PDB file of C-alpha atoms in Angstrom:
ATOM      1  CA  MET I1408       5.893  13.778  -5.663  1.00  0.00           C
ATOM      2  CA  THR I1409       9.222  12.177  -6.377  1.00  0.00           C
ATOM      3  CA  ILE I1410       9.446   8.429  -5.783  1.00  0.00           C
ATOM      4  CA  THR I1411      12.730   7.498  -4.128  1.00  0.00           C
ATOM      5  CA  ILE I1412      14.063   4.272  -2.683  1.00  0.00           C
ATOM      6  CA  THR I1413      12.798   5.200   0.785  1.00  0.00           C
ATOM      7  CA  ASN I1414       9.171   5.376  -0.293  1.00  0.00           C
ATOM      8  CA  LEU I1415       9.264   2.764  -3.054  1.00  0.00           C
ATOM      9  CA  GLN I1416       8.368  -0.146  -0.758  1.00  0.00           C
ATOM     10  CA  PRO I1417       5.031   1.357   0.429  1.00  0.00           C
ATOM     11  CA  VAL I1418       4.118   2.162  -3.173  1.00  0.00           C
ATOM     12  CA  ILE I1419       4.800  -1.442  -4.202  1.00  0.00           C
ATOM     13  CA  ALA I1420       2.762  -2.701  -1.235  1.00  0.00           C
ATOM     14  CA  LEU I1421      -0.150  -0.437  -2.166  1.00  0.00           C
ATOM     15  CA  ILE I1422      -0.148  -1.597  -5.787  1.00  0.00           C
ATOM     16  CA  ALA I1423       0.088  -5.248  -4.700  1.00  0.00           C
ATOM     17  CA  GLY I1424      -2.819  -4.794  -2.287  1.00  0.00           C
ATOM     18  CA  VAL I1425      -5.033  -3.238  -4.946  1.00  0.00           C
ATOM     19  CA  LEU I1426      -4.187  -5.994  -7.426  1.00  0.00           C
ATOM     20  CA  ILE I1427      -5.028  -8.657  -4.834  1.00  0.00           C
ATOM     21  CA  LEU I1428      -8.400  -7.000  -4.210  1.00  0.00           C
ATOM     22  CA  ILE I1429      -9.149  -6.827  -7.934  1.00  0.00           C
ATOM     23  CA  MET I1430      -7.819 -10.264  -8.924  1.00  0.00           C
ATOM     24  CA  PRO I1431      -7.544 -12.643  -5.935  1.00  0.00           C
ATOM     25  CA  ARG I1432      -6.543 -15.553  -8.199  1.00  0.00           C
ATOM     26  CA  LEU I1433      -3.191 -13.817  -8.774  1.00  0.00           C
ATOM     27  CA  LEU I1434      -2.352 -13.756  -5.061  1.00  0.00           C
ATOM     28  CA  ASN I1435       0.596 -16.183  -5.296  1.00  0.00           C
ATOM     29  CA  TYR I1436       2.224 -14.301  -8.166  1.00  0.00           C
ATOM     30  CA  ILE I1437       1.680 -10.887  -6.607  1.00  0.00           C
ATOM     31  CA  VAL I1438       3.139 -11.982  -3.259  1.00  0.00           C
ATOM     32  CA  ALA I1439       6.118 -13.595  -4.989  1.00  0.00           C
ATOM     33  CA  ALA I1440       6.815 -10.478  -7.078  1.00  0.00           C
ATOM     34  CA  TYR I1441       6.447  -8.260  -3.992  1.00  0.00           C
ATOM     35  CA  LEU I1442       8.896 -10.345  -1.976  1.00  0.00           C
ATOM     36  CA  ILE I1443      11.435 -10.364  -4.814  1.00  0.00           C
ATOM     37  CA  LEU I1444      11.211  -6.590  -5.303  1.00  0.00           C
ATOM     38  CA  VAL I1445      11.460  -5.844  -1.581  1.00  0.00           C
ATOM     39  CA  GLY I1446      14.418  -8.198  -1.320  1.00  0.00           C
ATOM     40  CA  LEU I1447      16.201  -6.481  -4.197  1.00  0.00           C
ATOM     41  CA  ILE I1448      15.497  -3.071  -2.674  1.00  0.00           C
ATOM     42  CA  GLY I1449      16.782  -4.312   0.684  1.00  0.00           C
ATOM     43  CA  LEU I1450      19.999  -5.524  -0.907  1.00  0.00           C
ATOM     44  CA  GLY I1451      20.502  -2.096  -2.431  1.00  0.00           C
ATOM     45  CA  LEU I1452      20.391  -3.188  -6.057  1.00  0.00           C
ATOM     46  CA  PHE I1453      18.239  -0.183  -6.991  1.00  0.00           C
ATOM     47  CA  ARG I1454      20.595   2.301  -5.327  1.00  0.00           C
ATOM     48  CA  GLY I1455      21.777   3.666  -8.666  1.00  0.00           C
ATOM     49  CA  LEU I1456      18.258   4.606  -9.772  1.00  0.00           C
ATOM     50  CA  ALA I1457      17.717   7.258  -7.105  1.00  0.00           C
TER      51      ALA I1457
END
């Protein structure tokens, strides 16, 4: 499976969800990192990687 920009957001969400289940104390950091990454993807800053 090739990971492209279109399916990168669900992969990030899945990883964040698993990390929250494993380490709930990191919830604030995981949510902050998720929001930053999704925002950067939404702005198209990772367009050159695909």
